[in-house]
Amino acid sequence: MKNILVTGALGQIGSELVMCLRDVYGSDQVIATDIRHVEDHPIVQSGPYEVLDVTDAHRMHELAKKYQVDTIMHLAALLSATAEAKPLLAWNLNMGGLVNALEVARELECQFFTPSSIGAFGPSTPKKQTGQETIQRPTTMYGVNKVAGELLCDYYFHKFGVDTRGVRFPGLISYVAPPGGGTTDYAVDIYYQAIQQRAYTCYIAEGTYMDMMYMPDALKAIIDLMEADPSRLRYRNAYNVTAMSFQPGDVAAAIRQYIPDFVMSYQVDPVRQAIAESWPDAIDATAAREDWGFTTEYDLSKMTEDMLAKLRSKLLQKVS
Ligand code: VAH
């Protein structure tokens, strides 16, 4: 990875991945792109930044050529709940963007990363210890996009030799960029509300387990997979990865270790609850461990300690 083009750079993963890549590979080596132009964003100010709508194949190709990129990290996508509200837009953006990015990778012989998700599983998938190769019949537009995306990445690898790599991310938790339109967002919002209100009304029902991961582990997983020896990779898209599985009451209990009077109540959103119930409770990441040494550092309690500390100082800075 010498010159890396990142799409969706101002999104949930991109906001942190770009900074992390710039630290490791050099600021000028990471070309951040997003559909939005925000002048004062740290990503816009800390290295090359270009406005890019990923459905514009021509501009994507031009930018990749201009910066002589050898790696594409394609992150631009609508998340699960937004995709359910706007399914046709999700299809056009998620699939159109992906095929454009894969085409640029094929034409310019780039290494390629795009995230899949536990959303690629569905109600008929085994719920526990969900395997690397298992039933994938999702019932959401986001899931349909993710399965089609996984297959498309496999296709580009086998048919054209594009070095495609990917992971099935669980819900990602971070104090930097707020997620937008995901089903797992409650596990981020809860920390903000715990600090600001000492109370949170959860839209996911008590007892609903989903896999989760703290963002530093997710960033490390992306870099480790991209740096892995290609001959050891049995899967080209996408490896199951997870750090923990919990339900809303577990996060509330972890927060109460630090904020004892924190109160949790529930007002379940039927749309996001249905999406959450269609996903596994806990997936199995053995293949990722075996093939490229996937590991994580943060469990629920370590993540909660760090989230609360980092968010507190972030929110304090905003006030002052
Ligand atoms: C979403 N955060 O809810 C994403 C993710 C596992 C879920 O893909 O859409």
Short mmCIF file of C-alpha atoms and ligand atoms in Angstrom, two decimals:
data_model
loop_
_atom_site.label_atom_id
_atom_site.label_comp_id
_atom_site.label_asym_id
_atom_site.label_seq_id
_atom_site.Cartn_x
_atom_site.Cartn_y
_atom_site.Cartn_z
CA MET A 1 0.00 0.00 0.00
CA LYS A 2 1.78 3.12 -1.23
CA ASN A 3 -0.91 5.42 -2.58
CA ILE A 4 -4.31 4.71 -1.12
CA LEU A 5 -7.63 6.12 -2.34
CA VAL A 6 -10.39 6.03 0.28
CA THR A 7 -14.05 6.60 -0.64
CA GLY A 8 -16.59 7.60 2.02
CA ALA A 9 -13.69 9.15 3.92
CA LEU A 10 -15.90 11.35 6.09
CA GLY A 11 -18.12 8.45 7.17
CA GLN A 12 -18.11 6.30 10.27
CA ILE A 13 -15.08 4.15 9.39
CA GLY A 14 -13.38 6.59 7.01
CA SER A 15 -13.06 9.44 9.52
CA GLU A 16 -10.75 7.32 11.62
CA LEU A 17 -9.23 5.02 9.03
CA VAL A 18 -7.87 7.92 6.95
CA MET A 19 -6.11 9.47 9.97
CA CYS A 20 -4.72 6.09 10.96
CA LEU A 21 -3.49 5.34 7.42
CA ARG A 22 -1.90 8.82 7.19
CA ASP A 23 -0.02 8.09 10.40
CA VAL A 24 1.26 4.75 9.13
CA TYR A 25 1.81 5.38 5.41
CA GLY A 26 2.27 9.19 5.25
CA SER A 27 -0.24 12.04 4.84
CA ASP A 28 0.26 12.58 1.11
CA GLN A 29 -0.09 8.86 0.44
CA VAL A 30 -3.75 8.73 1.50
CA ILE A 31 -6.22 10.42 -0.85
CA ALA A 32 -9.46 10.94 1.01
CA THR A 33 -12.68 11.33 -1.01
CA ASP A 34 -16.27 11.87 -0.01
CA ILE A 35 -19.44 13.26 -1.55
CA ARG A 36 -19.39 16.11 0.98
CA HIS A 37 -17.08 19.06 1.05
CA VAL A 38 -16.45 20.22 4.59
CA GLU A 39 -13.69 22.84 4.74
CA ASP A 40 -12.74 22.56 8.40
CA HIS A 41 -12.72 18.76 8.74
CA PRO A 42 -9.40 17.35 10.02
CA ILE A 43 -9.36 14.92 7.08
CA VAL A 44 -9.71 17.73 4.55
CA GLN A 45 -6.91 19.65 6.26
CA SER A 46 -4.44 16.85 6.95
CA GLY A 47 -3.78 15.59 3.40
CA PRO A 48 -5.14 15.27 -0.13
CA TYR A 49 -8.93 15.52 -0.27
CA GLU A 50 -11.26 15.36 -3.31
CA VAL A 51 -15.02 15.51 -3.61
CA LEU A 52 -16.24 12.28 -5.22
CA ASP A 53 -19.70 10.83 -5.83
CA VAL A 54 -18.94 7.12 -6.12
CA THR A 55 -21.64 6.65 -8.75
CA ASP A 56 -19.49 8.83 -11.04
CA ALA A 57 -17.23 6.13 -12.52
CA HIS A 58 -15.36 8.55 -14.77
CA ARG A 59 -14.30 10.90 -11.95
CA MET A 60 -13.29 7.96 -9.73
CA HIS A 61 -11.04 6.66 -12.50
CA GLU A 62 -9.57 10.13 -13.16
CA LEU A 63 -8.75 10.67 -9.48
CA ALA A 64 -7.20 7.22 -9.13
CA LYS A 65 -5.01 7.94 -12.19
CA LYS A 66 -4.12 11.46 -11.08
CA TYR A 67 -2.79 10.24 -7.73
CA GLN A 68 -1.32 7.00 -9.16
CA VAL A 69 -3.08 4.94 -6.54
CA ASP A 70 -2.19 1.29 -5.98
CA THR A 71 -4.82 0.63 -3.31
CA ILE A 72 -8.54 1.41 -3.12
CA MET A 73 -10.46 1.28 0.13
CA HIS A 74 -14.10 1.59 -0.80
CA LEU A 75 -16.17 2.63 2.21
CA ALA A 76 -18.95 4.79 0.74
CA ALA A 77 -22.33 3.18 1.43
CA LEU A 78 -25.72 3.71 3.02
CA LEU A 79 -26.07 1.79 6.31
CA SER A 80 -28.81 -0.68 7.18
CA ALA A 81 -31.64 1.45 8.54
CA THR A 82 -31.27 4.17 5.89
CA ALA A 83 -31.08 1.50 3.21
CA GLU A 84 -34.37 0.04 4.46
CA ALA A 85 -35.99 3.48 4.23
CA LYS A 86 -34.58 4.13 0.73
CA PRO A 87 -33.99 0.70 -0.83
CA LEU A 88 -33.62 1.79 -4.44
CA LEU A 89 -31.17 4.56 -3.54
CA ALA A 90 -29.25 1.98 -1.47
CA TRP A 91 -29.06 -0.43 -4.39
CA ASN A 92 -27.87 2.29 -6.78
CA LEU A 93 -25.33 3.78 -4.38
CA ASN A 94 -24.05 0.64 -2.66
CA MET A 95 -23.84 -1.57 -5.73
CA GLY A 96 -23.11 1.17 -8.30
CA GLY A 97 -20.31 2.55 -6.14
CA LEU A 98 -18.82 -0.88 -5.53
CA VAL A 99 -18.76 -1.97 -9.16
CA ASN A 100 -17.22 1.39 -10.17
CA ALA A 101 -14.51 0.99 -7.53
CA LEU A 102 -13.81 -2.61 -8.57
CA GLU A 103 -13.55 -1.54 -12.20
CA VAL A 104 -10.96 1.11 -11.30
CA ALA A 105 -9.07 -1.52 -9.28
CA ARG A 106 -9.13 -3.88 -12.29
CA GLU A 107 -8.04 -1.22 -14.81
CA LEU A 108 -5.26 0.22 -12.65
CA GLU A 109 -4.26 -3.07 -10.97
CA CYS A 110 -4.98 -1.88 -7.44
CA GLN A 111 -5.28 -3.82 -4.23
CA PHE A 112 -8.86 -3.51 -3.00
CA PHE A 113 -10.67 -3.42 0.34
CA THR A 114 -14.37 -3.05 1.04
CA PRO A 115 -16.21 -3.92 4.25
CA SER A 116 -19.03 -6.42 4.35
CA SER A 117 -21.11 -6.80 7.51
CA ILE A 118 -22.95 -9.20 9.77
CA GLY A 119 -25.87 -7.73 7.82
CA ALA A 120 -24.91 -10.24 5.10
CA PHE A 121 -26.58 -12.90 7.25
CA GLY A 122 -30.32 -13.41 7.63
CA PRO A 123 -33.02 -15.11 9.69
CA SER A 124 -32.18 -18.60 8.36
CA THR A 125 -28.47 -18.23 9.26
CA PRO A 126 -27.47 -20.13 12.43
CA LYS A 127 -27.60 -17.52 15.23
CA LYS A 128 -24.68 -18.69 17.36
CA GLN A 129 -21.08 -19.38 16.39
CA THR A 130 -22.16 -18.31 12.91
CA GLY A 131 -19.58 -19.81 10.58
CA GLN A 132 -17.46 -18.32 7.85
CA GLU A 133 -19.33 -20.34 5.23
CA THR A 134 -22.99 -20.61 6.08
CA ILE A 135 -26.49 -19.70 4.91
CA GLN A 136 -26.63 -16.09 3.64
CA ARG A 137 -30.19 -15.13 2.82
CA PRO A 138 -30.59 -11.64 4.32
CA THR A 139 -34.01 -9.98 4.29
CA THR A 140 -32.81 -6.34 4.23
CA MET A 141 -31.70 -4.27 1.23
CA TYR A 142 -28.41 -3.60 3.07
CA GLY A 143 -27.91 -7.36 3.46
CA VAL A 144 -28.75 -8.00 -0.18
CA ASN A 145 -26.14 -5.38 -1.12
CA LYS A 146 -23.55 -6.94 1.17
CA VAL A 147 -24.02 -10.50 -0.14
CA ALA A 148 -23.99 -9.29 -3.74
CA GLY A 149 -20.89 -7.23 -2.89
CA GLU A 150 -19.09 -10.22 -1.38
CA LEU A 151 -19.85 -12.27 -4.48
CA LEU A 152 -18.76 -9.45 -6.78
CA CYS A 153 -15.42 -9.16 -4.96
CA ASP A 154 -14.94 -12.92 -5.28
CA TYR A 155 -15.76 -12.62 -8.96
CA TYR A 156 -13.24 -9.84 -9.58
CA PHE A 157 -10.57 -11.90 -7.81
CA HIS A 158 -11.22 -15.13 -9.72
CA LYS A 159 -12.05 -13.62 -13.10
CA PHE A 160 -9.63 -10.69 -13.28
CA GLY A 161 -7.08 -11.38 -10.54
CA VAL A 162 -7.95 -8.22 -8.57
CA ASP A 163 -6.47 -8.52 -5.06
CA THR A 164 -9.81 -8.07 -3.24
CA ARG A 165 -9.95 -8.32 0.55
CA GLY A 166 -12.74 -7.75 3.06
CA VAL A 167 -14.22 -8.44 6.46
CA ARG A 168 -17.75 -8.84 7.77
CA PHE A 169 -17.76 -6.11 10.40
CA PRO A 170 -20.07 -6.24 13.38
CA GLY A 171 -21.49 -3.01 14.86
CA LEU A 172 -18.62 -0.54 15.18
CA ILE A 173 -18.34 1.69 18.22
CA SER A 174 -16.36 4.92 18.21
CA TYR A 175 -16.18 8.28 19.93
CA VAL A 176 -14.97 10.11 16.83
CA ALA A 177 -17.62 10.12 14.09
CA PRO A 178 -21.25 9.43 14.94
CA PRO A 179 -22.62 6.64 12.77
CA GLY A 180 -25.51 7.46 10.46
CA GLY A 181 -28.47 5.21 9.86
CA GLY A 182 -27.20 1.93 11.27
CA THR A 183 -29.04 -0.62 13.41
CA THR A 184 -26.18 -0.98 15.87
CA ASP A 185 -25.95 2.81 16.48
CA TYR A 186 -27.62 2.47 19.88
CA ALA A 187 -24.34 1.11 21.23
CA VAL A 188 -22.70 4.44 20.33
CA ASP A 189 -25.56 6.81 21.24
CA ILE A 190 -25.90 5.24 24.68
CA TYR A 191 -22.45 6.52 25.72
CA TYR A 192 -23.22 10.12 24.65
CA GLN A 193 -26.55 10.05 26.50
CA ALA A 194 -25.02 8.42 29.56
CA ILE A 195 -22.57 11.32 29.92
CA GLN A 196 -24.98 14.10 28.97
CA GLN A 197 -28.31 12.87 30.46
CA ARG A 198 -27.47 9.92 32.72
CA ALA A 199 -30.32 8.21 30.89
CA TYR A 200 -30.94 6.54 27.54
CA THR A 201 -34.05 5.32 25.76
CA CYS A 202 -33.03 2.32 23.69
CA TYR A 203 -34.69 1.48 20.36
CA ILE A 204 -33.39 -2.12 20.44
CA ALA A 205 -35.15 -4.52 22.81
CA GLU A 206 -33.58 -5.97 25.94
CA GLY A 207 -32.16 -9.42 25.18
CA THR A 208 -31.25 -8.70 21.53
CA TYR A 209 -27.65 -9.85 21.07
CA MET A 210 -25.43 -8.51 18.30
CA ASP A 211 -21.71 -8.64 17.60
CA MET A 212 -19.75 -5.43 18.18
CA MET A 213 -16.20 -4.10 17.94
CA TYR A 214 -14.37 -1.00 19.17
CA MET A 215 -13.02 1.13 16.33
CA PRO A 216 -9.28 0.79 17.17
CA ASP A 217 -9.63 -2.99 16.73
CA ALA A 218 -11.50 -2.48 13.45
CA LEU A 219 -8.77 -0.21 12.05
CA LYS A 220 -6.09 -2.68 13.03
CA ALA A 221 -8.06 -5.51 11.40
CA ILE A 222 -8.25 -3.61 8.09
CA ILE A 223 -4.51 -2.87 8.02
CA ASP A 224 -3.55 -6.40 9.15
CA LEU A 225 -5.72 -7.96 6.45
CA MET A 226 -4.35 -5.64 3.75
CA GLU A 227 -0.77 -6.42 4.81
CA ALA A 228 -1.40 -10.18 5.05
CA ASP A 229 0.36 -12.70 2.81
CA PRO A 230 -2.09 -13.20 -0.09
CA SER A 231 -1.21 -16.87 -0.43
CA ARG A 232 -2.70 -17.53 3.02
CA LEU A 233 -6.09 -15.94 2.27
CA ARG A 234 -8.74 -18.59 1.69
CA TYR A 235 -11.50 -15.99 1.38
CA ARG A 236 -11.42 -12.89 -0.79
CA ASN A 237 -14.54 -11.32 0.63
CA ALA A 238 -15.23 -11.41 3.44
CA TYR A 239 -13.83 -12.72 6.76
CA ASN A 240 -16.04 -12.88 9.86
CA VAL A 241 -14.55 -10.61 12.54
CA THR A 242 -15.91 -9.77 15.98
CA ALA A 243 -14.71 -8.64 19.39
CA MET A 244 -17.76 -9.14 21.60
CA SER A 245 -21.44 -9.97 21.58
CA PHE A 246 -23.82 -8.14 23.90
CA GLN A 247 -27.40 -7.00 24.37
CA PRO A 248 -28.49 -3.50 25.45
CA GLY A 249 -28.72 -4.39 29.15
CA ASP A 250 -25.06 -5.49 29.13
CA VAL A 251 -23.86 -2.06 27.92
CA ALA A 252 -26.06 -0.34 30.49
CA ALA A 253 -24.52 -2.51 33.24
CA ALA A 254 -20.99 -1.75 31.98
CA ILE A 255 -21.76 2.00 31.99
CA ARG A 256 -23.15 1.77 35.55
CA GLN A 257 -19.67 0.72 36.71
CA TYR A 258 -18.68 4.34 36.00
CA ILE A 259 -22.03 6.19 36.20
CA PRO A 260 -23.96 4.34 38.92
CA ASP A 261 -27.20 6.34 38.52
CA PHE A 262 -27.44 5.73 34.75
CA VAL A 263 -31.02 4.77 33.82
CA MET A 264 -31.99 2.76 30.76
CA SER A 265 -35.51 2.59 29.33
CA TYR A 266 -36.83 1.08 26.11
CA GLN A 267 -38.92 2.34 23.21
CA VAL A 268 -38.40 -0.27 20.55
CA ASP A 269 -38.28 0.80 16.90
CA PRO A 270 -39.95 -2.06 14.97
CA VAL A 271 -37.89 -1.50 11.80
CA ARG A 272 -34.47 -1.60 13.46
CA GLN A 273 -35.57 -4.33 15.87
CA ALA A 274 -36.60 -6.53 12.91
CA ILE A 275 -33.23 -5.90 11.25
CA ALA A 276 -31.37 -6.75 14.48
CA GLU A 277 -33.37 -9.95 14.95
CA SER A 278 -32.52 -11.07 11.43
CA TRP A 279 -28.77 -10.94 12.26
CA PRO A 280 -26.69 -13.47 14.22
CA ASP A 281 -26.19 -13.24 17.98
CA ALA A 282 -22.49 -14.10 17.85
CA ILE A 283 -20.33 -14.97 14.86
CA ASP A 284 -17.22 -17.15 14.70
CA ALA A 285 -13.98 -15.44 13.58
CA THR A 286 -11.76 -18.55 13.49
CA ALA A 287 -10.92 -18.27 9.78
CA ALA A 288 -9.68 -14.67 10.22
CA ARG A 289 -7.53 -15.75 13.17
CA GLU A 290 -6.06 -18.66 11.25
CA ASP A 291 -5.44 -16.95 7.92
CA TRP A 292 -4.12 -13.51 8.92
CA GLY A 293 -3.77 -13.48 12.68
CA PHE A 294 -6.88 -11.42 13.52
CA THR A 295 -6.92 -10.35 17.17
CA THR A 296 -8.74 -7.75 19.26
CA GLU A 297 -7.76 -5.81 22.34
CA TYR A 298 -11.05 -4.41 23.63
CA ASP A 299 -13.88 -6.27 25.37
CA LEU A 300 -17.03 -4.55 26.66
CA SER A 301 -15.56 -3.36 29.94
CA LYS A 302 -12.27 -2.07 28.49
CA MET A 303 -14.14 -0.36 25.64
CA THR A 304 -16.61 1.26 28.05
CA GLU A 305 -13.82 2.68 30.19
CA ASP A 306 -12.07 4.13 27.14
CA MET A 307 -15.29 5.39 25.44
CA LEU A 308 -16.46 7.26 28.52
CA ALA A 309 -13.05 8.83 29.13
CA LYS A 310 -12.56 9.90 25.49
CA LEU A 311 -16.13 11.11 25.03
CA ARG A 312 -16.01 13.13 28.25
CA SER A 313 -12.98 15.07 27.10
CA LYS A 314 -14.45 15.48 23.59
CA LEU A 315 -17.74 16.83 24.93
CA LEU A 316 -15.89 19.10 27.39
CA GLN A 317 -13.78 20.54 24.57
CA LYS A 318 -16.97 21.35 22.64
CA VAL A 319 -18.38 23.26 25.59
CA SER A 320 -15.22 25.27 26.29
C1 VAH B 1 -25.36 -1.03 10.35
N1 VAH B 1 -23.39 -0.49 11.60
O1 VAH B 1 -26.07 -1.15 11.32
C2 VAH B 1 -23.88 -1.16 10.45
C3 VAH B 1 -23.36 -2.55 10.46
C4 VAH B 1 -23.40 -4.68 11.68
C5 VAH B 1 -24.10 -3.49 11.35
O2 VAH B 1 -23.12 -3.05 9.23
O3 VAH B 1 -25.82 -0.81 9.26
#
